[in-house]
Amino acid sequence: MANPKIFIVEDEHRIARFLQIELEHEGYDTALEDNGRHALDRILKGGFDLVLLDVMLPEMDGMEVCRKVRETSDVPIIMLTARDDVSDMVSGLDLGADDYITKPFDMQELLARIRRALRSHYKENPSEGDENERLAIKDLIMIPSRYEVRVKGEFVQLTKKEYALLEFLLRNKRNVLSREQILQAVWGYDYNGDTNVVDVYIRYLRSKIDERYQEKYIYTVRGIGYAVRD
């Protein structure tokens, strides 16, 4: 599954760059724009899975961009603003924004809001032909069309990279996967001698799944790599 692409529309370059770095660290693809009118043109051309839209923009403010986008597109929009004003929030939501967050914001909160907006959008717009696909081991179920993972019926919140790693393991559950194979498939670059990042993210997954639910899903195969097993 391709990484969701997030369009960052923000005219404060320091904030825009910070968001880009953090989102790409989480595994999202990104694009930047600092002009409201140009942003509208790019959004209407398509290709974005979610828009982070600042309210105060040159040429066309975020509210107007949101209004015009909603005439033809249901792409998820999260409004960003430095103004802690309830009327602004209500206006943005009434114009069709999916969510609203005030600067300065906690990055973990923003990431959670992004994940929620994407899940909601995927649920309402499942991919053609694969909306019924289920990937499962034991009582862990992944529904790719909804970007959803449940263990024992309970929703598990994963970062984009954790999700991609788990999906790759589940799609290859009959195989033992080397760290190099995982690195190439999930991170998208060739093995360069450092596979520690794979071990780190396996630990993250185990803490959220194996340890939390006291069930072993991810196995270490000594000298080779990792596997998931029923």
PDB file of N, CA and C in Angstrom, residues 182-218:
ATOM      1  N   ILE A 182      12.920  -6.720   4.844  1.00  0.00           N
ATOM      2  CA  ILE A 182      11.990  -5.800   5.507  1.00  0.00           C
ATOM      3  C   ILE A 182      12.394  -4.361   5.251  1.00  0.00           C
ATOM      4  N   LEU A 183      13.684  -4.088   5.363  1.00  0.00           N
ATOM      5  CA  LEU A 183      14.183  -2.729   5.155  1.00  0.00           C
ATOM      6  C   LEU A 183      13.832  -2.235   3.757  1.00  0.00           C
ATOM      7  N   GLN A 184      14.051  -3.091   2.769  1.00  0.00           N
ATOM      8  CA  GLN A 184      13.773  -2.704   1.384  1.00  0.00           C
ATOM      9  C   GLN A 184      12.283  -2.486   1.154  1.00  0.00           C
ATOM     10  N   ALA A 185      11.455  -3.379   1.691  1.00  0.00           N
ATOM     11  CA  ALA A 185      10.016  -3.307   1.433  1.00  0.00           C
ATOM     12  C   ALA A 185       9.333  -2.173   2.185  1.00  0.00           C
ATOM     13  N   VAL A 186       9.727  -1.951   3.431  1.00  0.00           N
ATOM     14  CA  VAL A 186       9.019  -0.990   4.281  1.00  0.00           C
ATOM     15  C   VAL A 186       9.639   0.398   4.227  1.00  0.00           C
ATOM     16  N   TRP A 187      10.980   0.454   4.203  1.00  0.00           N
ATOM     17  CA  TRP A 187      11.647   1.763   4.186  1.00  0.00           C
ATOM     18  C   TRP A 187      12.026   2.205   2.776  1.00  0.00           C
ATOM     19  N   GLY A 188      12.045   1.238   1.856  1.00  0.00           N
ATOM     20  CA  GLY A 188      12.202   1.599   0.459  1.00  0.00           C
ATOM     21  C   GLY A 188      13.613   1.932   0.035  1.00  0.00           C
ATOM     22  N   TYR A 189      14.591   1.463   0.756  1.00  0.00           N
ATOM     23  CA  TYR A 189      15.955   1.679   0.287  1.00  0.00           C
ATOM     24  C   TYR A 189      16.767   0.411   0.503  1.00  0.00           C
ATOM     25  N   ASP A 190      17.868   0.303  -0.230  1.00  0.00           N
ATOM     26  CA  ASP A 190      18.671  -0.913  -0.204  1.00  0.00           C
ATOM     27  C   ASP A 190      19.433  -1.046   1.103  1.00  0.00           C
ATOM     28  N   TYR A 191      19.714  -2.279   1.438  1.00  0.00           N
ATOM     29  CA  TYR A 191      20.492  -2.581   2.634  1.00  0.00           C
ATOM     30  C   TYR A 191      21.862  -1.933   2.552  1.00  0.00           C
ATOM     31  N   ASN A 192      22.227  -1.178   3.593  1.00  0.00           N
ATOM     32  CA  ASN A 192      23.525  -0.501   3.582  1.00  0.00           C
ATOM     33  C   ASN A 192      24.369  -0.851   4.797  1.00  0.00           C
ATOM     34  N   GLY A 193      24.045  -1.980   5.442  1.00  0.00           N
ATOM     35  CA  GLY A 193      24.834  -2.416   6.585  1.00  0.00           C
ATOM     36  C   GLY A 193      24.215  -2.110   7.925  1.00  0.00           C
ATOM     37  N   ASP A 194      23.145  -1.301   7.953  1.00  0.00           N
ATOM     38  CA  ASP A 194      22.519  -0.924   9.214  1.00  0.00           C
ATOM     39  C   ASP A 194      21.052  -1.314   9.193  1.00  0.00           C
ATOM     40  N   THR A 195      20.722  -2.426   9.854  1.00  0.00           N
ATOM     41  CA  THR A 195      19.329  -2.876   9.915  1.00  0.00           C
ATOM     42  C   THR A 195      18.747  -2.680  11.304  1.00  0.00           C
ATOM     43  N   ASN A 196      19.405  -1.898  12.131  1.00  0.00           N
ATOM     44  CA  ASN A 196      18.937  -1.681  13.496  1.00  0.00           C
ATOM     45  C   ASN A 196      17.536  -1.087  13.528  1.00  0.00           C
ATOM     46  N   VAL A 197      17.201  -0.267  12.530  1.00  0.00           N
ATOM     47  CA  VAL A 197      15.881   0.361  12.504  1.00  0.00           C
ATOM     48  C   VAL A 197      14.775  -0.695  12.469  1.00  0.00           C
ATOM     49  N   VAL A 198      15.014  -1.817  11.814  1.00  0.00           N
ATOM     50  CA  VAL A 198      14.021  -2.892  11.775  1.00  0.00           C
ATOM     51  C   VAL A 198      13.795  -3.449  13.169  1.00  0.00           C
ATOM     52  N   ASP A 199      14.878  -3.708  13.889  1.00  0.00           N
ATOM     53  CA  ASP A 199      14.763  -4.239  15.250  1.00  0.00           C
ATOM     54  C   ASP A 199      14.017  -3.271  16.161  1.00  0.00           C
ATOM     55  N   VAL A 200      14.285  -1.986  15.984  1.00  0.00           N
ATOM     56  CA  VAL A 200      13.619  -0.966  16.805  1.00  0.00           C
ATOM     57  C   VAL A 200      12.113  -1.003  16.574  1.00  0.00           C
ATOM     58  N   TYR A 201      11.701  -1.065  15.315  1.00  0.00           N
ATOM     59  CA  TYR A 201      10.264  -1.046  15.023  1.00  0.00           C
ATOM     60  C   TYR A 201       9.585  -2.370  15.354  1.00  0.00           C
ATOM     61  N   ILE A 202      10.319  -3.462  15.301  1.00  0.00           N
ATOM     62  CA  ILE A 202       9.771  -4.731  15.786  1.00  0.00           C
ATOM     63  C   ILE A 202       9.479  -4.616  17.278  1.00  0.00           C
ATOM     64  N   ARG A 203      10.381  -3.977  18.024  1.00  0.00           N
ATOM     65  CA  ARG A 203      10.141  -3.775  19.460  1.00  0.00           C
ATOM     66  C   ARG A 203       8.907  -2.920  19.690  1.00  0.00           C
ATOM     67  N   TYR A 204       8.754  -1.863  18.881  1.00  0.00           N
ATOM     68  CA  TYR A 204       7.562  -1.016  19.005  1.00  0.00           C
ATOM     69  C   TYR A 204       6.289  -1.843  18.797  1.00  0.00           C
ATOM     70  N   LEU A 205       6.283  -2.659  17.746  1.00  0.00           N
ATOM     71  CA  LEU A 205       5.107  -3.481  17.465  1.00  0.00           C
ATOM     72  C   LEU A 205       4.832  -4.469  18.589  1.00  0.00           C
ATOM     73  N   ARG A 206       5.873  -5.098  19.064  1.00  0.00           N
ATOM     74  CA  ARG A 206       5.681  -6.080  20.140  1.00  0.00           C
ATOM     75  C   ARG A 206       5.118  -5.429  21.402  1.00  0.00           C
ATOM     76  N   SER A 207       5.569  -4.213  21.691  1.00  0.00           N
ATOM     77  CA  SER A 207       5.065  -3.543  22.897  1.00  0.00           C
ATOM     78  C   SER A 207       3.578  -3.223  22.766  1.00  0.00           C
ATOM     79  N   LYS A 208       3.133  -2.930  21.540  1.00  0.00           N
ATOM     80  CA  LYS A 208       1.726  -2.573  21.331  1.00  0.00           C
ATOM     81  C   LYS A 208       0.825  -3.779  21.111  1.00  0.00           C
ATOM     82  N   ILE A 209       1.416  -4.906  20.715  1.00  0.00           N
ATOM     83  CA  ILE A 209       0.596  -6.064  20.355  1.00  0.00           C
ATOM     84  C   ILE A 209       0.916  -7.272  21.245  1.00  0.00           C
ATOM     85  N   ASP A 210       2.110  -7.829  21.115  1.00  0.00           N
ATOM     86  CA  ASP A 210       2.456  -9.042  21.867  1.00  0.00           C
ATOM     87  C   ASP A 210       2.362  -8.821  23.377  1.00  0.00           C
ATOM     88  N   GLU A 211       3.064  -7.777  23.856  1.00  0.00           N
ATOM     89  CA  GLU A 211       3.126  -7.556  25.299  1.00  0.00           C
ATOM     90  C   GLU A 211       1.785  -7.090  25.853  1.00  0.00           C
ATOM     91  N   ARG A 212       1.131  -6.194  25.135  1.00  0.00           N
ATOM     92  CA  ARG A 212      -0.143  -5.654  25.622  1.00  0.00           C
ATOM     93  C   ARG A 212      -1.217  -6.733  25.734  1.00  0.00           C
ATOM     94  N   TYR A 213      -1.236  -7.644  24.766  1.00  0.00           N
ATOM     95  CA  TYR A 213      -2.294  -8.655  24.749  1.00  0.00           C
ATOM     96  C   TYR A 213      -1.807 -10.030  25.213  1.00  0.00           C
ATOM     97  N   GLN A 214      -0.571 -10.072  25.695  1.00  0.00           N
ATOM     98  CA  GLN A 214      -0.002 -11.297  26.272  1.00  0.00           C
ATOM     99  C   GLN A 214      -0.174 -12.495  25.333  1.00  0.00           C
ATOM    100  N   GLU A 215       0.189 -12.248  24.091  1.00  0.00           N
ATOM    101  CA  GLU A 215       0.104 -13.274  23.052  1.00  0.00           C
ATOM    102  C   GLU A 215       1.284 -13.071  22.113  1.00  0.00           C
ATOM    103  N   LYS A 216       1.887 -14.169  21.643  1.00  0.00           N
ATOM    104  CA  LYS A 216       3.045 -14.045  20.760  1.00  0.00           C
ATOM    105  C   LYS A 216       2.587 -14.089  19.306  1.00  0.00           C
ATOM    106  N   TYR A 217       2.822 -12.988  18.613  1.00  0.00           N
ATOM    107  CA  TYR A 217       2.474 -12.894  17.194  1.00  0.00           C
ATOM    108  C   TYR A 217       3.729 -12.814  16.317  1.00  0.00           C
ATOM    109  N   ILE A 218       4.735 -12.087  16.791  1.00  0.00           N
ATOM    110  CA  ILE A 218       5.948 -11.845  16.000  1.00  0.00           C
ATOM    111  C   ILE A 218       7.089 -12.670  16.579  1.00  0.00           C
TER     112      ILE A 218
END
